[in-house]
PDB file of C-alpha atoms in Angstrom:
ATOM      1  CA  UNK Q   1      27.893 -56.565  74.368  1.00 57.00           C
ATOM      2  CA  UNK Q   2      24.362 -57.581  75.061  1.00 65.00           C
ATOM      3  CA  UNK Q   3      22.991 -54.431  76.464  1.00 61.00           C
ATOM      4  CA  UNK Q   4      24.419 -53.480  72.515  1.00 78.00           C
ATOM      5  CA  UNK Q   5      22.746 -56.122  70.799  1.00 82.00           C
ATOM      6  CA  UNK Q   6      19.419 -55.510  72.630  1.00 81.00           C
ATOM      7  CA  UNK Q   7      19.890 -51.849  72.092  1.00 81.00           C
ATOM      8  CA  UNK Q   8      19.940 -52.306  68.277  1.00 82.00           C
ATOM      9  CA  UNK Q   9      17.120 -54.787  68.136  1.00 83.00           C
ATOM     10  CA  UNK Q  10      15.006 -52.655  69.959  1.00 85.00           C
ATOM     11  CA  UNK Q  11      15.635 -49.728  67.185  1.00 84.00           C
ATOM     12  CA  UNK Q  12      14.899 -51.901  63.958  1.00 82.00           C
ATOM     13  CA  UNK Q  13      12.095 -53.124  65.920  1.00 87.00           C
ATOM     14  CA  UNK Q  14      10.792 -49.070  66.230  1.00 87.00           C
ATOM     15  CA  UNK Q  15      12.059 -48.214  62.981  1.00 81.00           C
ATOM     16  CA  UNK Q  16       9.546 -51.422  61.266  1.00 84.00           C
ATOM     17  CA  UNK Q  17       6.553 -50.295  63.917  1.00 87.00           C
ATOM     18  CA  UNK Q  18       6.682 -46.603  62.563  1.00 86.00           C
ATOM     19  CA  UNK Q  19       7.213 -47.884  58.790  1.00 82.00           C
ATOM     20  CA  UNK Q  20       4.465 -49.793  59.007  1.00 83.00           C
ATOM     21  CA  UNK Q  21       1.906 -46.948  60.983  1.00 86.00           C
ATOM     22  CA  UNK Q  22       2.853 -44.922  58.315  1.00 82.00           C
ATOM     23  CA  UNK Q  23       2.334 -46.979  55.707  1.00 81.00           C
ATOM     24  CA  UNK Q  24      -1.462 -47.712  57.021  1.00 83.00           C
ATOM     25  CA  UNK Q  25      -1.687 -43.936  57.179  1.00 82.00           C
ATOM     26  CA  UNK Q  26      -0.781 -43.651  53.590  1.00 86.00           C
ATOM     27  CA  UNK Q  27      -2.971 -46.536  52.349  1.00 87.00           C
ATOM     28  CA  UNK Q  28      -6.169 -44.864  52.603  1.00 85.00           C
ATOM     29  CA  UNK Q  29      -4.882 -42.188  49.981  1.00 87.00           C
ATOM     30  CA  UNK Q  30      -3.280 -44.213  47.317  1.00 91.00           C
ATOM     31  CA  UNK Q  31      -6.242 -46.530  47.054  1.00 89.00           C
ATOM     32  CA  UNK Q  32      -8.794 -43.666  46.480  1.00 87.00           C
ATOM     33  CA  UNK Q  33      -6.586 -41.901  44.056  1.00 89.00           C
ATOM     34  CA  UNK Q  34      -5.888 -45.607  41.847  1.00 89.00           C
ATOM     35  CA  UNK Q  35      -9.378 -45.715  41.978  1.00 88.00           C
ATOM     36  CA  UNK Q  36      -9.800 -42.435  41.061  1.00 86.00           C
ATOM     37  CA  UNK Q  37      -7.583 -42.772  37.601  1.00 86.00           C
ATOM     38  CA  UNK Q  38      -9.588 -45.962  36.583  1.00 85.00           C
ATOM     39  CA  UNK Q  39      -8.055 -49.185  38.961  1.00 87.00           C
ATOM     40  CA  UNK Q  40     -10.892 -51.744  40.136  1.00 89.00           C
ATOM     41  CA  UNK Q  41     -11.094 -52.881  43.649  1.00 88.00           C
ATOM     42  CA  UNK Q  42      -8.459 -55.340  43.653  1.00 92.00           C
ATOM     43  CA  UNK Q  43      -5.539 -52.956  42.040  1.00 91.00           C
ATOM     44  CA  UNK Q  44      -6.367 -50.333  44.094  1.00 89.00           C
ATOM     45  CA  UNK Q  45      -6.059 -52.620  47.150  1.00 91.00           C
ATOM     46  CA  UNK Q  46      -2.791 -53.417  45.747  1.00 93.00           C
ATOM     47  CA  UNK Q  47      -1.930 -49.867  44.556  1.00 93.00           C
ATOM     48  CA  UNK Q  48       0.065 -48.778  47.622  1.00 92.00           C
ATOM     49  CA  UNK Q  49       2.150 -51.615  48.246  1.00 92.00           C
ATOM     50  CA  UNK Q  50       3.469 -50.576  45.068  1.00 91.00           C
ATOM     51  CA  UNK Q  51       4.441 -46.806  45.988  1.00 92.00           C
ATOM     52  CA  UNK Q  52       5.588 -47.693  49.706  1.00 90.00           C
ATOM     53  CA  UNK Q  53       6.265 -51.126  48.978  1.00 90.00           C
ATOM     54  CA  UNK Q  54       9.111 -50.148  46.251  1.00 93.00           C
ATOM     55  CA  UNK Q  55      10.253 -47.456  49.253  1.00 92.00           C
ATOM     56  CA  UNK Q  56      10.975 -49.870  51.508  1.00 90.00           C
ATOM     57  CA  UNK Q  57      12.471 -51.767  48.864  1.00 92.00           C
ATOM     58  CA  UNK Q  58      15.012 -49.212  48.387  1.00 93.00           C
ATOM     59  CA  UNK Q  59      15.667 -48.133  51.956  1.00 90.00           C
ATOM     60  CA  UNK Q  60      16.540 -52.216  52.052  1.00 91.00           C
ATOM     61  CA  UNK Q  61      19.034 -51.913  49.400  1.00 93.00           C
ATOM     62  CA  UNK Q  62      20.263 -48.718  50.525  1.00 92.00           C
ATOM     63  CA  UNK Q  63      21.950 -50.197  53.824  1.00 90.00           C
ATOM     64  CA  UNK Q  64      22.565 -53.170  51.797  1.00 91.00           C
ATOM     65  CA  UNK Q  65      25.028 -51.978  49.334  1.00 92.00           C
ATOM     66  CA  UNK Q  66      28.390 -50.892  49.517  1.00 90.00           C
ATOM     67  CA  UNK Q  67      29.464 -49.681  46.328  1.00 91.00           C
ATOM     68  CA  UNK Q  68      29.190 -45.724  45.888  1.00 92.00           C
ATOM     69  CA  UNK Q  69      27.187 -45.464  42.531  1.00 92.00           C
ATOM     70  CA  UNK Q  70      25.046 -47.825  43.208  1.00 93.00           C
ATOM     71  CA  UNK Q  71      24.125 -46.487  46.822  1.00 93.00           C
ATOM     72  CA  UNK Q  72      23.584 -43.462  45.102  1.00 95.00           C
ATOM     73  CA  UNK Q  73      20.685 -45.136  43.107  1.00 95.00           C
ATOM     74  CA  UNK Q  74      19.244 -46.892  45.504  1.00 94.00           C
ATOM     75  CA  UNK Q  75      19.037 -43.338  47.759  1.00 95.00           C
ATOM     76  CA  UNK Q  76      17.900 -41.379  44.384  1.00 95.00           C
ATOM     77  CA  UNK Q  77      14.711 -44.160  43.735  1.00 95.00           C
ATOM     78  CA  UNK Q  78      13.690 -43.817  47.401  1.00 94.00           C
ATOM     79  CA  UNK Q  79      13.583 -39.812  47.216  1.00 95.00           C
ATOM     80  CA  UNK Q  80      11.717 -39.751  44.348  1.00 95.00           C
ATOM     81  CA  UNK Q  81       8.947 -42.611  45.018  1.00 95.00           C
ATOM     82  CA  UNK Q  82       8.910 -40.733  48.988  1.00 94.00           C
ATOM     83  CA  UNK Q  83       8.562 -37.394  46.761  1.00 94.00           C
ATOM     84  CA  UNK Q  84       5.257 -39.376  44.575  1.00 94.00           C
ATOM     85  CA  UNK Q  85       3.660 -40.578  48.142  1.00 93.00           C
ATOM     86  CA  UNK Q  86       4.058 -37.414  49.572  1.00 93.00           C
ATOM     87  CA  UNK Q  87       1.921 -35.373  46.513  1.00 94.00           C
ATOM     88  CA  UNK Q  88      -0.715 -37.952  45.862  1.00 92.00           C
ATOM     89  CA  UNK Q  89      -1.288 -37.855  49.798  1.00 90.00           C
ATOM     90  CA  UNK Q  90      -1.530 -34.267  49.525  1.00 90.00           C
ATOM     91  CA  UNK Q  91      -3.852 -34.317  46.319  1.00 89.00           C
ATOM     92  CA  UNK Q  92      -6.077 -36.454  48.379  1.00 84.00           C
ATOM     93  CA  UNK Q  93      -5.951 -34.394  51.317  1.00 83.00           C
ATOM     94  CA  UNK Q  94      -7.304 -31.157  48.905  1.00 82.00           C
ATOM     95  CA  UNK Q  95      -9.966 -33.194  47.164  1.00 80.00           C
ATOM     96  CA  UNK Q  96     -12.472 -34.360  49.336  1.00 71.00           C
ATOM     97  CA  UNK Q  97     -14.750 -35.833  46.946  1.00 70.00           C
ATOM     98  CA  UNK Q  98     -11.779 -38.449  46.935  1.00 74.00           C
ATOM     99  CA  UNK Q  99     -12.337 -39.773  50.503  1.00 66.00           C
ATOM    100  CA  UNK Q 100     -16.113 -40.869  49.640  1.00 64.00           C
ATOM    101  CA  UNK Q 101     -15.015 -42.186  45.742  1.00 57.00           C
ATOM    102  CA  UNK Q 102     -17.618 -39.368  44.266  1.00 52.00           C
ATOM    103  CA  UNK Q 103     -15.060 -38.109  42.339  1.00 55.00           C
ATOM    104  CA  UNK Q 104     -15.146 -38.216  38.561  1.00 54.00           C
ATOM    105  CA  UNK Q 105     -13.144 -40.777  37.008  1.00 57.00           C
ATOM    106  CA  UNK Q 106      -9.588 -39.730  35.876  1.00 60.00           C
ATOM    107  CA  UNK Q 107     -10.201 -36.347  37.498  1.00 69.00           C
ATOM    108  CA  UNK Q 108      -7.878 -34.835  40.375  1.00 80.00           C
ATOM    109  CA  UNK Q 109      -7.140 -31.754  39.980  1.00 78.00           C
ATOM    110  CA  UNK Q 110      -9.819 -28.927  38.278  1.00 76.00           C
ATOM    111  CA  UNK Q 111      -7.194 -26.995  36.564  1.00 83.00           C
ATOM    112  CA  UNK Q 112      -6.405 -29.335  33.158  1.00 85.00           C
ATOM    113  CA  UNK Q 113      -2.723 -28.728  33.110  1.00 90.00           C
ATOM    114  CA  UNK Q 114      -2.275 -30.478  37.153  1.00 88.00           C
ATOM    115  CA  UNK Q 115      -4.685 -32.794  36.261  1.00 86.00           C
ATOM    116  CA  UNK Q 116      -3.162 -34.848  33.941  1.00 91.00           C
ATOM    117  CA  UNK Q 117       0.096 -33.860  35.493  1.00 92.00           C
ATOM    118  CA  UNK Q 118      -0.759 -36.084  38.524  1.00 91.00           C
ATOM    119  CA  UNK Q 119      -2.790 -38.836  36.213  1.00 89.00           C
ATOM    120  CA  UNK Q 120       0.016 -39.002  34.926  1.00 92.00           C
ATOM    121  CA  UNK Q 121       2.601 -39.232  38.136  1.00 93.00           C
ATOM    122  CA  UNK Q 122       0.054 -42.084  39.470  1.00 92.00           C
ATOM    123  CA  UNK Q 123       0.117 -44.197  36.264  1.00 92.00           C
ATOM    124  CA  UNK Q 124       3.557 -43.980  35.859  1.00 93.00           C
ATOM    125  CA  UNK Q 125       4.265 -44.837  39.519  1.00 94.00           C
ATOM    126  CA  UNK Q 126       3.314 -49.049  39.032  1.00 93.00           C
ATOM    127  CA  UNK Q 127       5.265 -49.202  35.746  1.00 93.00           C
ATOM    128  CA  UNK Q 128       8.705 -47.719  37.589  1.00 94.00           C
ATOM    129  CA  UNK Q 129       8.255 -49.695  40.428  1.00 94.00           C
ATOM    130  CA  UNK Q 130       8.889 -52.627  38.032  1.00 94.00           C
ATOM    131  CA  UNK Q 131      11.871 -51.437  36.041  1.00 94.00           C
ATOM    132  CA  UNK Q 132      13.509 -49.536  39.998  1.00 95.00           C
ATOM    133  CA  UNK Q 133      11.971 -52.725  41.634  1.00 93.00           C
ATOM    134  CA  UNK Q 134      14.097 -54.882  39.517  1.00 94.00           C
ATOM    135  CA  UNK Q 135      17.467 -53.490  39.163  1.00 93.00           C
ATOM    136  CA  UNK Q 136      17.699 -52.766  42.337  1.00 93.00           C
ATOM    137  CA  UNK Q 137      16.798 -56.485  43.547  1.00 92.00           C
ATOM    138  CA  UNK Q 138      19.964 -57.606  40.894  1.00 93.00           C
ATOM    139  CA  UNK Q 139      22.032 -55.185  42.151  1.00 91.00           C
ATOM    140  CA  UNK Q 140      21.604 -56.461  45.959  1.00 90.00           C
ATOM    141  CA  UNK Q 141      21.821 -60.001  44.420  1.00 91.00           C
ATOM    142  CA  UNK Q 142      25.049 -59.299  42.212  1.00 88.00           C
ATOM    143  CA  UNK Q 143      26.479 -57.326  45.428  1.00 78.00           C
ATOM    144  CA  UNK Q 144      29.854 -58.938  46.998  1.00 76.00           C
ATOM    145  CA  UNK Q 145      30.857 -57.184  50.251  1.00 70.00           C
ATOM    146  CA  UNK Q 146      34.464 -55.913  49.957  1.00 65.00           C
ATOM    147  CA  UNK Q 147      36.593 -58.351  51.858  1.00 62.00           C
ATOM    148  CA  UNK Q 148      39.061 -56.869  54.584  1.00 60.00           C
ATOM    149  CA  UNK Q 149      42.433 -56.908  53.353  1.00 59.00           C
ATOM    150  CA  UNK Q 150      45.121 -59.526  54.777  1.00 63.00           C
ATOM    151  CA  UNK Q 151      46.827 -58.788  58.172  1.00 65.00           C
ATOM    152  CA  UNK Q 152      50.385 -59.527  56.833  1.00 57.00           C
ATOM    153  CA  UNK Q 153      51.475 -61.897  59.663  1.00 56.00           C
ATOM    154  CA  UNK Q 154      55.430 -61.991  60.268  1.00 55.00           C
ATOM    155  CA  UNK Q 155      57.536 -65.348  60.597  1.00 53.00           C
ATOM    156  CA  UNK Q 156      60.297 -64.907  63.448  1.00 54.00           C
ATOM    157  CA  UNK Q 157      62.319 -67.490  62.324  1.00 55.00           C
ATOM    158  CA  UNK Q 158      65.628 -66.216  64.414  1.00 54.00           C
ATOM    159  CA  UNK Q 159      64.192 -68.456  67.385  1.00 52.00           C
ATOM    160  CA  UNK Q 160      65.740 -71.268  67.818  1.00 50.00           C
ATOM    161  CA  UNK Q 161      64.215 -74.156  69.397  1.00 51.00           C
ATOM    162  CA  UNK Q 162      64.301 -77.909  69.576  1.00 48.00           C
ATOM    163  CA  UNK Q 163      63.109 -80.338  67.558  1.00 48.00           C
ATOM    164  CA  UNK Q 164      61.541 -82.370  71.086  1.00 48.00           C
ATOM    165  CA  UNK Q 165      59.734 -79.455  71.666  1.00 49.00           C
ATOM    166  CA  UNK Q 166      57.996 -78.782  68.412  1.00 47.00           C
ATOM    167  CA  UNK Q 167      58.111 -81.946  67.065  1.00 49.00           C
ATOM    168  CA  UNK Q 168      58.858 -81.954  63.134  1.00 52.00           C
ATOM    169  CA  UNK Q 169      58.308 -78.570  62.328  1.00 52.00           C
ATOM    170  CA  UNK Q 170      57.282 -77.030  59.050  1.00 56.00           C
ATOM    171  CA  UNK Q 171      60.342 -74.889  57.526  1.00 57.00           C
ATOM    172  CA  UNK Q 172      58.722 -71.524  56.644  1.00 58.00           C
ATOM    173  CA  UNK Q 173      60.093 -69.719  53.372  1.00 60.00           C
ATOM    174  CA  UNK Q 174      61.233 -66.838  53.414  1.00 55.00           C
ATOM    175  CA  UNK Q 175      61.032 -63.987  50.856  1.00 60.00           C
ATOM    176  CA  UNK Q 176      64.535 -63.092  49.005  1.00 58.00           C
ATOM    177  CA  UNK Q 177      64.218 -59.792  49.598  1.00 57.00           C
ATOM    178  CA  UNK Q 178      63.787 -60.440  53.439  1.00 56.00           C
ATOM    179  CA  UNK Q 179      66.594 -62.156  53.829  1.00 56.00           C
ATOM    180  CA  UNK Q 180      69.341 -60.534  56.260  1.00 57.00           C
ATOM    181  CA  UNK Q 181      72.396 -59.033  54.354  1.00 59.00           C
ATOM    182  CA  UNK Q 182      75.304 -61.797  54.473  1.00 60.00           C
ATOM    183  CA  UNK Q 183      76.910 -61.605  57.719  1.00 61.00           C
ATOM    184  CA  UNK Q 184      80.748 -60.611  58.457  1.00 61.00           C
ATOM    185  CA  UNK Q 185      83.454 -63.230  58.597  1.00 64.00           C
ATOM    186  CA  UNK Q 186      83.448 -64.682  62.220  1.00 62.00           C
ATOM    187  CA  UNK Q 187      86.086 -63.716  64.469  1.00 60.00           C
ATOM    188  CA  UNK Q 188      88.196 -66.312  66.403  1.00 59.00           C
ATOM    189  CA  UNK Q 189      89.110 -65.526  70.200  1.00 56.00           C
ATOM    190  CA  UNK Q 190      91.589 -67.333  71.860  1.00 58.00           C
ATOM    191  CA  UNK Q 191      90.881 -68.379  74.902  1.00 54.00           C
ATOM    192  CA  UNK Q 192      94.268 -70.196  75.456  1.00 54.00           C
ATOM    193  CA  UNK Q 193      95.953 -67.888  78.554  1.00 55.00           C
ATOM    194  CA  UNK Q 194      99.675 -66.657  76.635  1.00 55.00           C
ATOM    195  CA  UNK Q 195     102.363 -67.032  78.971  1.00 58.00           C
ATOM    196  CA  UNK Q 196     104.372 -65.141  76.426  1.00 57.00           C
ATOM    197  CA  UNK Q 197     104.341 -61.078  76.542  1.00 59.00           C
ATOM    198  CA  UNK Q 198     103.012 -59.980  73.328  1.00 54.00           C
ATOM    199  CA  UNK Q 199     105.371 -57.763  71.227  1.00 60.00           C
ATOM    200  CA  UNK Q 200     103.606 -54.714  70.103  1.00 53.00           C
ATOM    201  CA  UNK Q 201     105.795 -52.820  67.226  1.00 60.00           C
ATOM    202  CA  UNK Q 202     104.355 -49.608  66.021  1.00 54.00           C
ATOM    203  CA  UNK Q 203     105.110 -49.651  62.043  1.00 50.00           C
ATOM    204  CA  UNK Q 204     104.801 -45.477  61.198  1.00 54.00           C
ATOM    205  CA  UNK Q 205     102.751 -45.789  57.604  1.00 54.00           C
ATOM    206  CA  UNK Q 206     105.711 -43.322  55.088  1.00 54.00           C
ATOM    207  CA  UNK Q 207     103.734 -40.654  53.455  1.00 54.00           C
ATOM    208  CA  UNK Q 208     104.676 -39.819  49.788  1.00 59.00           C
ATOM    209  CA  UNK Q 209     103.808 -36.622  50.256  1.00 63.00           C
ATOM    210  CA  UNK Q 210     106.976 -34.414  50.689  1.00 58.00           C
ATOM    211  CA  UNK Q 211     106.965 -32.965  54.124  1.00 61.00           C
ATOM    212  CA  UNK Q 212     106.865 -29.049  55.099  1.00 61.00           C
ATOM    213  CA  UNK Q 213     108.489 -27.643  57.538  1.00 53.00           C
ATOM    214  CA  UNK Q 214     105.873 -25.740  59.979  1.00 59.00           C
ATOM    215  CA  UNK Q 215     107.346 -23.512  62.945  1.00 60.00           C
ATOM    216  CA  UNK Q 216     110.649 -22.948  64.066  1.00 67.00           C
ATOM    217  CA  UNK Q 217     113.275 -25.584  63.588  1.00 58.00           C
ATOM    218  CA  UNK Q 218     114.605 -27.594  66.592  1.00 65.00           C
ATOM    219  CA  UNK Q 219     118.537 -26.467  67.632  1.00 62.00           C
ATOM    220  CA  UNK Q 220     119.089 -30.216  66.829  1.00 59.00           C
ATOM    221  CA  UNK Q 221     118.064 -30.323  63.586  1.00 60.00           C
ATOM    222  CA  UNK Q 222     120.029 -26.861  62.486  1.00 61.00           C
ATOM    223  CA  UNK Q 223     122.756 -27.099  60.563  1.00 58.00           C
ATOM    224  CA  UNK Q 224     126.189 -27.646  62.451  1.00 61.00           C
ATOM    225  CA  UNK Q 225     128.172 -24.848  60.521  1.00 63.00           C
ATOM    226  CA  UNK Q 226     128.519 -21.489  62.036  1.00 69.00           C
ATOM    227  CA  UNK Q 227     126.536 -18.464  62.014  1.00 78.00           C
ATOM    228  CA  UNK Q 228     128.286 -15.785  59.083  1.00 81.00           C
ATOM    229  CA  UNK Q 229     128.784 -12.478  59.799  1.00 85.00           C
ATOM    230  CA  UNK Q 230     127.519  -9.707  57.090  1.00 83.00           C
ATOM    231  CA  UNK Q 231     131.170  -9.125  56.128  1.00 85.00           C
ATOM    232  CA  UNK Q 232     131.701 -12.837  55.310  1.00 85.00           C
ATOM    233  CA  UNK Q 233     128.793 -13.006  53.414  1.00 82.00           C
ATOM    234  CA  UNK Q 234     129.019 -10.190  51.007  1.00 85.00           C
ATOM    235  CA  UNK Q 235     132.795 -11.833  50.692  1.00 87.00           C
ATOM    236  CA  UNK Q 236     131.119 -14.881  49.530  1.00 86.00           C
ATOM    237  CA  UNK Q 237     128.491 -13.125  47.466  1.00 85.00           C
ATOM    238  CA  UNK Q 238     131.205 -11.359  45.632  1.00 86.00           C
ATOM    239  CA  UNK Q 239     133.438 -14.181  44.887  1.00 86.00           C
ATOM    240  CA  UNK Q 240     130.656 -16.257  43.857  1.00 85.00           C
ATOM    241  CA  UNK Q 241     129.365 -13.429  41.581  1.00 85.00           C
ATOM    242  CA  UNK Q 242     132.565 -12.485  39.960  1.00 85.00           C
ATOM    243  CA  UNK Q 243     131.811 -13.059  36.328  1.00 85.00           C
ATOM    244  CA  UNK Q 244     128.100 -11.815  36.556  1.00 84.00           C
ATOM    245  CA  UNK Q 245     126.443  -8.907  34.877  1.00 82.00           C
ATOM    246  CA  UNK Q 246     124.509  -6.473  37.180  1.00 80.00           C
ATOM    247  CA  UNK Q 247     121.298  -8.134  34.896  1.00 82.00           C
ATOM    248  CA  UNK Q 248     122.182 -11.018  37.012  1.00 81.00           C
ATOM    249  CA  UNK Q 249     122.480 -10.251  40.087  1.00 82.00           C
ATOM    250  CA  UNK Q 250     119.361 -11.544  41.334  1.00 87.00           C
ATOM    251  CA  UNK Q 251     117.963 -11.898  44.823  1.00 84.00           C
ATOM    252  CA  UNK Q 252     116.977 -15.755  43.896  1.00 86.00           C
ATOM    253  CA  UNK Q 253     120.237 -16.198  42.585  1.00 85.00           C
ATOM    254  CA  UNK Q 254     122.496 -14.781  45.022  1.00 84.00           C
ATOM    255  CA  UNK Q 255     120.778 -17.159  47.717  1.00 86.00           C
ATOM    256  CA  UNK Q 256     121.213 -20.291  46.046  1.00 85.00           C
ATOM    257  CA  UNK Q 257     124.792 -19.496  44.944  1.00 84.00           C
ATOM    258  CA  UNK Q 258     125.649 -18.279  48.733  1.00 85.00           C
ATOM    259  CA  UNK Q 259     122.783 -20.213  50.803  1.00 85.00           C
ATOM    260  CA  UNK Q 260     121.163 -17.718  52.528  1.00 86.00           C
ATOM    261  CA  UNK Q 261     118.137 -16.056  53.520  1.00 87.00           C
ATOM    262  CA  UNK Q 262     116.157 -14.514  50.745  1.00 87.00           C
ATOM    263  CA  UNK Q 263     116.091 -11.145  53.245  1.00 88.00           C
ATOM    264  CA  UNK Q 264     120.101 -11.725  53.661  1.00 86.00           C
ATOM    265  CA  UNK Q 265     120.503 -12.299  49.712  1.00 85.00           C
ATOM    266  CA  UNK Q 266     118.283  -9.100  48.512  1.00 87.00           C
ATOM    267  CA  UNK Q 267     120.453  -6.982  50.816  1.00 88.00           C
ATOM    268  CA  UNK Q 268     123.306  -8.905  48.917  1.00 86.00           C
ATOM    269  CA  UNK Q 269     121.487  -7.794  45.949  1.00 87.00           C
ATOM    270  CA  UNK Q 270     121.795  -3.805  46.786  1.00 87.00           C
ATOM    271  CA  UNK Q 271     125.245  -3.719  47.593  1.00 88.00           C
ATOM    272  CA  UNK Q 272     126.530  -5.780  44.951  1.00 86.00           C
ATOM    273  CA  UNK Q 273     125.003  -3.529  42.521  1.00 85.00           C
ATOM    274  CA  UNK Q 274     125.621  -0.548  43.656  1.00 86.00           C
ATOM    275  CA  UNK Q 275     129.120  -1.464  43.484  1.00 84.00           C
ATOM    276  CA  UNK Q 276     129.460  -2.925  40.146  1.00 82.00           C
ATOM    277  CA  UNK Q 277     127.831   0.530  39.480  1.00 82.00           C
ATOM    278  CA  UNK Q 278     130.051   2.497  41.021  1.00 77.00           C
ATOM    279  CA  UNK Q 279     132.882   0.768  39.975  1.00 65.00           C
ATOM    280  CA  UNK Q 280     133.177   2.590  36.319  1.00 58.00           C
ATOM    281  CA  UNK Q 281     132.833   6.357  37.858  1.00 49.00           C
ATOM    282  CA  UNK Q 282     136.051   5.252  40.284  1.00 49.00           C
ATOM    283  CA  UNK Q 283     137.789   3.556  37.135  1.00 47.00           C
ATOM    284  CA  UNK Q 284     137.794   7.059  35.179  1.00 43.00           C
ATOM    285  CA  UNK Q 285     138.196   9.057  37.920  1.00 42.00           C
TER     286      UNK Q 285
END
């Protein structure tokens, strides 16, 4: 942690040492050209601590700030008063009449049209280091670093422990929608040994549903009476059937009235009207 600490101090330490060559470097050439455009001795001493003074200003309030649009301002002032160093240091670099102050007053530039381009960059350059100067000083002042948001601590307040060892403790509430869903019924367990044997009696639940027969049905629950022969049964069939039409002679019907098998009572069917059809031809005959 201390190798860190050192490790940063020494860089702001470099960073001021080469902000502060460079600004030496770059006072030469703002003082010539403010005296150049018309400043006495005592603004054009102060002439570039108001170009590089208002850059440092803004670097300042550039690491400062937090918010988005206002680091955005704050980056946009410094790139344009770094922009306004950078081509009055070049004008004075191209003009050397400016190094030994034999230049004529208000003149940098021989063609017109850059001339009183750059008179006017460096006269505009004290004027917008007030107005960038101060918002950016009330911005910095006005700024309120975002606050980390609350580590939501939780309460376990399952523990149970005793009131010697805490002392009076504090109940902590608890949110409603927190609390545990309401807990079952308890259970009582007897412990009691039963010298008794317990009497287990299975209860079958009845079904309302009317049972169906799947499979083939157990010899003990067939039906008792004997098996017919096919003789008996067409006996059956036909006294049972005496007074019906042949319309009515019915495979359906023929079991019921008989009991049978619905394979037994449509061979019923066949003979008993083939007889009652044959029975006219044998009546003329």
């Amino acid at each position: 942690m201390n190798l860190h600490r050192k490790g940063r101090a020494a860089l702001v330490l470099a960073l001021v040492a080469v902000v502060g060559m460079a600004f030496r470097v770059s006072w030469n050439a703002l003082r010539d050209v403010a005296r150049a455009i018309g400043a006495d001795s005592t603004a054009a001493l102060l002439y570039p601590f108001v170009v590089d003074g208002l850059m440092a200003l803004a670097l300042v309030a550039t690491l400062v700030l937090t918010d988005r649009a206002d680091k955005r301002f704050a980056l946009r002032v410094l790139a344009a008063y770094t922009l306004a160093s950078l081509v009055l240091n070049y004008v004075h670099g191209l003009v050397p009449e400016l190094h030994g102050g034999s230049v004529d007053w208000g003149r940098l530039a021989d063609w017109d049209p850059a001339n009183w381009a750059l008179v006017l960059l460096a006269t505009s350059l004290p004027v917008g280091s007030i107005y960038f100067g101060s918002d950016l000083v009330a911005k910095v002042l006005h700024h309120r670093p975002i606050e980390p948001a609350p580590i939501a601590v939780s309460v376990d307040t399952s523990t149970n422990r005793s009131t010697p060892d805490l002392g009076e403790s504090t109940p902590v509430p608890v949110p409603a929608a927190e609390l545990p869903a309401a807990l079952p019924a308890p259970v009582v367990v007897d412990l009691v040994k039963r010298t008794e044997p317990i009497q287990v009696r299975a209860v079958a639940a009845e079904s309302v549903r009317p049972r169906r027969a799947t499979g083939r049905v157990p010899a003990v629950a067939r039906s008792s009476r004997p098996a017919r022969t096919a003789e008996q049964l067409l006996d059956e069939a036909r006294s049972a059937t005496a007074d019906w039409s042949v319309e009515d002679l019915t495979a359906e019907g023929i079991r019921k009235a008989v009991r049978t098998s619905p394979a037994k009572a449509r061979v019923l069917r066949e003979t008993l009207r083939g007889e009652r059809s044959a029975a006219p031809v044998d009546a003329v005959a």
